[in-house]
């Protein structure tokens, strides 16, 4: 493969591999709790539900991550993706305790998915306007997204 192409997707690939590794961790945790399952033990139920909730959103996350990275800008998309993985882990671990401990991770994760959605939409709209009308706003979109990516750190 051409190194120029790989340079444009290396961060997205790294986030994707880390997210797959995180899914393995979630599955391993569910497996461990299923071995220790007792009738009165609700830990297995919580772990199972948390894992299922994370897996439900996973295809959407990957689609938005790659679309935002390819059509808009790789660095902010990968940054938001890494933050999403951290938040998803916080959600999973918080779900093992009381359900209220998982809420901060849930709400922050929604905001990161929204940011990736906006990046994806802006990139696709820019591609369409460039293709149809010859108008390219990619520089302005990338400048705006790189500046706004730092705002994701504000709770």
PDB file of N, CA, C and O in Angstrom, residues 50-96:
ATOM      1  N   UNK A  50     -23.884  -3.889  30.514  1.00  0.00           N
ATOM      2  CA  UNK A  50     -22.910  -2.852  30.137  1.00  0.00           C
ATOM      3  C   UNK A  50     -22.192  -3.229  28.849  1.00  0.00           C
ATOM      4  O   UNK A  50     -22.016  -2.397  27.956  1.00  0.00           O
ATOM      5  N   UNK A  51     -21.799  -4.485  28.728  1.00  0.00           N
ATOM      6  CA  UNK A  51     -21.130  -4.946  27.510  1.00  0.00           C
ATOM      7  C   UNK A  51     -22.064  -4.848  26.313  1.00  0.00           C
ATOM      8  O   UNK A  51     -21.675  -4.387  25.243  1.00  0.00           O
ATOM      9  N   UNK A  52     -23.300  -5.262  26.512  1.00  0.00           N
ATOM     10  CA  UNK A  52     -24.283  -5.203  25.425  1.00  0.00           C
ATOM     11  C   UNK A  52     -24.534  -3.754  24.990  1.00  0.00           C
ATOM     12  O   UNK A  52     -24.611  -3.462  23.791  1.00  0.00           O
ATOM     13  N   UNK A  53     -24.642  -2.843  25.949  1.00  0.00           N
ATOM     14  CA  UNK A  53     -24.849  -1.433  25.623  1.00  0.00           C
ATOM     15  C   UNK A  53     -23.682  -0.860  24.823  1.00  0.00           C
ATOM     16  O   UNK A  53     -23.881  -0.080  23.884  1.00  0.00           O
ATOM     17  N   UNK A  54     -22.473  -1.240  25.190  1.00  0.00           N
ATOM     18  CA  UNK A  54     -21.292  -0.754  24.458  1.00  0.00           C
ATOM     19  C   UNK A  54     -21.249  -1.331  23.046  1.00  0.00           C
ATOM     20  O   UNK A  54     -20.898  -0.630  22.093  1.00  0.00           O
ATOM     21  N   UNK A  55     -21.609  -2.595  22.901  1.00  0.00           N
ATOM     22  CA  UNK A  55     -21.566  -3.235  21.593  1.00  0.00           C
ATOM     23  C   UNK A  55     -22.642  -2.688  20.665  1.00  0.00           C
ATOM     24  O   UNK A  55     -22.432  -2.610  19.455  1.00  0.00           O
ATOM     25  N   UNK A  56     -23.776  -2.259  21.221  1.00  0.00           N
ATOM     26  CA  UNK A  56     -24.839  -1.688  20.390  1.00  0.00           C
ATOM     27  C   UNK A  56     -24.386  -0.431  19.669  1.00  0.00           C
ATOM     28  O   UNK A  56     -24.771  -0.190  18.532  1.00  0.00           O
ATOM     29  N   UNK A  57     -23.586   0.378  20.318  1.00  0.00           N
ATOM     30  CA  UNK A  57     -23.164   1.660  19.753  1.00  0.00           C
ATOM     31  C   UNK A  57     -21.896   1.516  18.907  1.00  0.00           C
ATOM     32  O   UNK A  57     -21.550   2.398  18.135  1.00  0.00           O
ATOM     33  N   UNK A  58     -21.214   0.394  19.012  1.00  0.00           N
ATOM     34  CA  UNK A  58     -19.917   0.206  18.363  1.00  0.00           C
ATOM     35  C   UNK A  58     -19.944   0.388  16.844  1.00  0.00           C
ATOM     36  O   UNK A  58     -19.086   1.105  16.306  1.00  0.00           O
ATOM     37  N   UNK A  59     -20.894  -0.186  16.094  1.00  0.00           N
ATOM     38  CA  UNK A  59     -20.896   0.044  14.640  1.00  0.00           C
ATOM     39  C   UNK A  59     -21.093   1.514  14.266  1.00  0.00           C
ATOM     40  O   UNK A  59     -20.466   2.009  13.333  1.00  0.00           O
ATOM     41  N   UNK A  60     -21.933   2.205  15.023  1.00  0.00           N
ATOM     42  CA  UNK A  60     -22.138   3.629  14.765  1.00  0.00           C
ATOM     43  C   UNK A  60     -20.855   4.403  15.015  1.00  0.00           C
ATOM     44  O   UNK A  60     -20.476   5.279  14.223  1.00  0.00           O
ATOM     45  N   UNK A  61     -20.172   4.079  16.103  1.00  0.00           N
ATOM     46  CA  UNK A  61     -18.911   4.734  16.423  1.00  0.00           C
ATOM     47  C   UNK A  61     -17.889   4.535  15.305  1.00  0.00           C
ATOM     48  O   UNK A  61     -17.251   5.483  14.850  1.00  0.00           O
ATOM     49  N   UNK A  62     -17.716   3.296  14.847  1.00  0.00           N
ATOM     50  CA  UNK A  62     -16.729   3.026  13.802  1.00  0.00           C
ATOM     51  C   UNK A  62     -17.079   3.735  12.494  1.00  0.00           C
ATOM     52  O   UNK A  62     -16.203   4.298  11.829  1.00  0.00           O
ATOM     53  N   UNK A  63     -18.351   3.708  12.125  1.00  0.00           N
ATOM     54  CA  UNK A  63     -18.763   4.376  10.878  1.00  0.00           C
ATOM     55  C   UNK A  63     -18.495   5.874  10.951  1.00  0.00           C
ATOM     56  O   UNK A  63     -17.943   6.473  10.010  1.00  0.00           O
ATOM     57  N   UNK A  64     -18.852   6.500  12.069  1.00  0.00           N
ATOM     58  CA  UNK A  64     -18.628   7.937  12.208  1.00  0.00           C
ATOM     59  C   UNK A  64     -17.147   8.267  12.316  1.00  0.00           C
ATOM     60  O   UNK A  64     -16.687   9.274  11.759  1.00  0.00           O
ATOM     61  N   UNK A  65     -16.380   7.448  13.019  1.00  0.00           N
ATOM     62  CA  UNK A  65     -14.940   7.674  13.143  1.00  0.00           C
ATOM     63  C   UNK A  65     -14.272   7.693  11.778  1.00  0.00           C
ATOM     64  O   UNK A  65     -13.532   8.626  11.445  1.00  0.00           O
ATOM     65  N   UNK A  66     -14.525   6.671  10.986  1.00  0.00           N
ATOM     66  CA  UNK A  66     -13.869   6.579   9.686  1.00  0.00           C
ATOM     67  C   UNK A  66     -14.404   7.608   8.694  1.00  0.00           C
ATOM     68  O   UNK A  66     -13.639   8.173   7.907  1.00  0.00           O
ATOM     69  N   UNK A  67     -15.690   7.884   8.716  1.00  0.00           N
ATOM     70  CA  UNK A  67     -16.242   8.892   7.806  1.00  0.00           C
ATOM     71  C   UNK A  67     -15.696  10.267   8.140  1.00  0.00           C
ATOM     72  O   UNK A  67     -15.307  11.021   7.246  1.00  0.00           O
ATOM     73  N   UNK A  68     -15.647  10.596   9.430  1.00  0.00           N
ATOM     74  CA  UNK A  68     -15.105  11.895   9.840  1.00  0.00           C
ATOM     75  C   UNK A  68     -13.624  12.002   9.490  1.00  0.00           C
ATOM     76  O   UNK A  68     -13.156  13.044   9.026  1.00  0.00           O
ATOM     77  N   UNK A  69     -12.884  10.928   9.697  1.00  0.00           N
ATOM     78  CA  UNK A  69     -11.451  10.955   9.407  1.00  0.00           C
ATOM     79  C   UNK A  69     -11.133  11.030   7.929  1.00  0.00           C
ATOM     80  O   UNK A  69     -10.192  11.713   7.524  1.00  0.00           O
ATOM     81  N   UNK A  70     -11.903  10.345   7.117  1.00  0.00           N
ATOM     82  CA  UNK A  70     -11.632  10.333   5.678  1.00  0.00           C
ATOM     83  C   UNK A  70     -12.154  11.579   4.966  1.00  0.00           C
ATOM     84  O   UNK A  70     -11.494  12.123   4.088  1.00  0.00           O
ATOM     85  N   UNK A  71     -13.336  12.032   5.321  1.00  0.00           N
ATOM     86  CA  UNK A  71     -13.943  13.155   4.600  1.00  0.00           C
ATOM     87  C   UNK A  71     -13.630  14.506   5.208  1.00  0.00           C
ATOM     88  O   UNK A  71     -13.772  15.518   4.541  1.00  0.00           O
ATOM     89  N   UNK A  72     -13.216  14.545   6.472  1.00  0.00           N
ATOM     90  CA  UNK A  72     -12.979  15.834   7.106  1.00  0.00           C
ATOM     91  C   UNK A  72     -11.519  15.971   7.528  1.00  0.00           C
ATOM     92  O   UNK A  72     -10.726  16.568   6.816  1.00  0.00           O
ATOM     93  N   UNK A  73     -11.177  15.431   8.683  1.00  0.00           N
ATOM     94  CA  UNK A  73      -9.816  15.577   9.184  1.00  0.00           C
ATOM     95  C   UNK A  73      -9.500  14.419  10.118  1.00  0.00           C
ATOM     96  O   UNK A  73     -10.265  14.124  11.039  1.00  0.00           O
ATOM     97  N   UNK A  74      -8.352  13.801   9.901  1.00  0.00           N
ATOM     98  CA  UNK A  74      -7.986  12.613  10.662  1.00  0.00           C
ATOM     99  C   UNK A  74      -7.704  12.922  12.135  1.00  0.00           C
ATOM    100  O   UNK A  74      -8.153  12.194  13.023  1.00  0.00           O
ATOM    101  N   UNK A  75      -6.944  13.986  12.412  1.00  0.00           N
ATOM    102  CA  UNK A  75      -6.501  14.256  13.779  1.00  0.00           C
ATOM    103  C   UNK A  75      -7.659  14.511  14.745  1.00  0.00           C
ATOM    104  O   UNK A  75      -7.726  13.872  15.798  1.00  0.00           O
ATOM    105  N   UNK A  76      -8.599  15.419  14.455  1.00  0.00           N
ATOM    106  CA  UNK A  76      -9.706  15.611  15.398  1.00  0.00           C
ATOM    107  C   UNK A  76     -10.591  14.372  15.531  1.00  0.00           C
ATOM    108  O   UNK A  76     -11.089  14.077  16.618  1.00  0.00           O
ATOM    109  N   UNK A  77     -10.766  13.636  14.439  1.00  0.00           N
ATOM    110  CA  UNK A  77     -11.582  12.418  14.497  1.00  0.00           C
ATOM    111  C   UNK A  77     -10.908  11.376  15.388  1.00  0.00           C
ATOM    112  O   UNK A  77     -11.563  10.739  16.219  1.00  0.00           O
ATOM    113  N   UNK A  78      -9.607  11.198  15.227  1.00  0.00           N
ATOM    114  CA  UNK A  78      -8.881  10.233  16.062  1.00  0.00           C
ATOM    115  C   UNK A  78      -8.853  10.680  17.523  1.00  0.00           C
ATOM    116  O   UNK A  78      -8.975   9.860  18.428  1.00  0.00           O
ATOM    117  N   UNK A  79      -8.714  11.977  17.758  1.00  0.00           N
ATOM    118  CA  UNK A  79      -8.734  12.509  19.116  1.00  0.00           C
ATOM    119  C   UNK A  79     -10.087  12.241  19.772  1.00  0.00           C
ATOM    120  O   UNK A  79     -10.151  11.760  20.908  1.00  0.00           O
ATOM    121  N   UNK A  80     -11.163  12.530  19.046  1.00  0.00           N
ATOM    122  CA  UNK A  80     -12.510  12.263  19.578  1.00  0.00           C
ATOM    123  C   UNK A  80     -12.714  10.763  19.772  1.00  0.00           C
ATOM    124  O   UNK A  80     -13.355  10.340  20.743  1.00  0.00           O
ATOM    125  N   UNK A  81     -12.153   9.958  18.880  1.00  0.00           N
ATOM    126  CA  UNK A  81     -12.264   8.516  19.024  1.00  0.00           C
ATOM    127  C   UNK A  81     -11.553   8.000  20.262  1.00  0.00           C
ATOM    128  O   UNK A  81     -12.076   7.139  20.977  1.00  0.00           O
ATOM    129  N   UNK A  82     -10.362   8.512  20.532  1.00  0.00           N
ATOM    130  CA  UNK A  82      -9.643   8.102  21.741  1.00  0.00           C
ATOM    131  C   UNK A  82     -10.394   8.530  23.003  1.00  0.00           C
ATOM    132  O   UNK A  82     -10.497   7.770  23.959  1.00  0.00           O
ATOM    133  N   UNK A  83     -10.919   9.754  22.990  1.00  0.00           N
ATOM    134  CA  UNK A  83     -11.710  10.199  24.133  1.00  0.00           C
ATOM    135  C   UNK A  83     -12.936   9.311  24.311  1.00  0.00           C
ATOM    136  O   UNK A  83     -13.317   8.976  25.437  1.00  0.00           O
ATOM    137  N   UNK A  84     -13.550   8.918  23.201  1.00  0.00           N
ATOM    138  CA  UNK A  84     -14.733   8.055  23.282  1.00  0.00           C
ATOM    139  C   UNK A  84     -14.380   6.708  23.913  1.00  0.00           C
ATOM    140  O   UNK A  84     -15.150   6.182  24.710  1.00  0.00           O
ATOM    141  N   UNK A  85     -13.219   6.163  23.563  1.00  0.00           N
ATOM    142  CA  UNK A  85     -12.814   4.896  24.159  1.00  0.00           C
ATOM    143  C   UNK A  85     -12.606   5.032  25.668  1.00  0.00           C
ATOM    144  O   UNK A  85     -12.988   4.145  26.439  1.00  0.00           O
ATOM    145  N   UNK A  86     -12.019   6.125  26.086  1.00  0.00           N
ATOM    146  CA  UNK A  86     -11.815   6.368  27.516  1.00  0.00           C
ATOM    147  C   UNK A  86     -13.165   6.509  28.222  1.00  0.00           C
ATOM    148  O   UNK A  86     -13.398   5.918  29.277  1.00  0.00           O
ATOM    149  N   UNK A  87     -14.064   7.258  27.612  1.00  0.00           N
ATOM    150  CA  UNK A  87     -15.379   7.477  28.204  1.00  0.00           C
ATOM    151  C   UNK A  87     -16.190   6.178  28.221  1.00  0.00           C
ATOM    152  O   UNK A  87     -16.909   5.895  29.180  1.00  0.00           O
ATOM    153  N   UNK A  88     -16.062   5.391  27.159  1.00  0.00           N
ATOM    154  CA  UNK A  88     -16.783   4.120  27.109  1.00  0.00           C
ATOM    155  C   UNK A  88     -16.276   3.180  28.198  1.00  0.00           C
ATOM    156  O   UNK A  88     -17.050   2.463  28.822  1.00  0.00           O
ATOM    157  N   UNK A  89     -14.980   3.204  28.463  1.00  0.00           N
ATOM    158  CA  UNK A  89     -14.435   2.395  29.542  1.00  0.00           C
ATOM    159  C   UNK A  89     -14.954   2.889  30.900  1.00  0.00           C
ATOM    160  O   UNK A  89     -15.300   2.094  31.765  1.00  0.00           O
ATOM    161  N   UNK A  90     -15.005   4.202  31.060  1.00  0.00           N
ATOM    162  CA  UNK A  90     -15.555   4.775  32.301  1.00  0.00           C
ATOM    163  C   UNK A  90     -17.012   4.368  32.464  1.00  0.00           C
ATOM    164  O   UNK A  90     -17.451   4.044  33.568  1.00  0.00           O
ATOM    165  N   UNK A  91     -17.774   4.364  31.389  1.00  0.00           N
ATOM    166  CA  UNK A  91     -19.170   3.931  31.440  1.00  0.00           C
ATOM    167  C   UNK A  91     -19.265   2.469  31.867  1.00  0.00           C
ATOM    168  O   UNK A  91     -20.058   2.118  32.725  1.00  0.00           O
ATOM    169  N   UNK A  92     -18.431   1.625  31.258  1.00  0.00           N
ATOM    170  CA  UNK A  92     -18.462   0.191  31.548  1.00  0.00           C
ATOM    171  C   UNK A  92     -18.118  -0.069  33.009  1.00  0.00           C
ATOM    172  O   UNK A  92     -18.819  -0.806  33.710  1.00  0.00           O
ATOM    173  N   UNK A  93     -17.043   0.536  33.484  1.00  0.00           N
ATOM    174  CA  UNK A  93     -16.623   0.336  34.874  1.00  0.00           C
ATOM    175  C   UNK A  93     -17.647   0.951  35.827  1.00  0.00           C
ATOM    176  O   UNK A  93     -17.960   0.376  36.874  1.00  0.00           O
ATOM    177  N   UNK A  94     -18.201   2.112  35.469  1.00  0.00           N
ATOM    178  CA  UNK A  94     -19.218   2.733  36.305  1.00  0.00           C
ATOM    179  C   UNK A  94     -20.481   1.904  36.402  1.00  0.00           C
ATOM    180  O   UNK A  94     -21.160   1.892  37.426  1.00  0.00           O
ATOM    181  N   UNK A  95     -20.799   1.173  35.339  1.00  0.00           N
ATOM    182  CA  UNK A  95     -21.993   0.334  35.333  1.00  0.00           C
ATOM    183  C   UNK A  95     -21.848  -0.843  36.286  1.00  0.00           C
ATOM    184  O   UNK A  95     -22.839  -1.397  36.749  1.00  0.00           O
ATOM    185  N   UNK A  96     -20.614  -1.222  36.597  1.00  0.00           N
ATOM    186  CA  UNK A  96     -20.398  -2.323  37.532  1.00  0.00           C
ATOM    187  C   UNK A  96     -20.778  -1.933  38.949  1.00  0.00           C
ATOM    188  O   UNK A  96     -21.130  -2.782  39.756  1.00  0.00           O
TER     189      UNK A  96
END
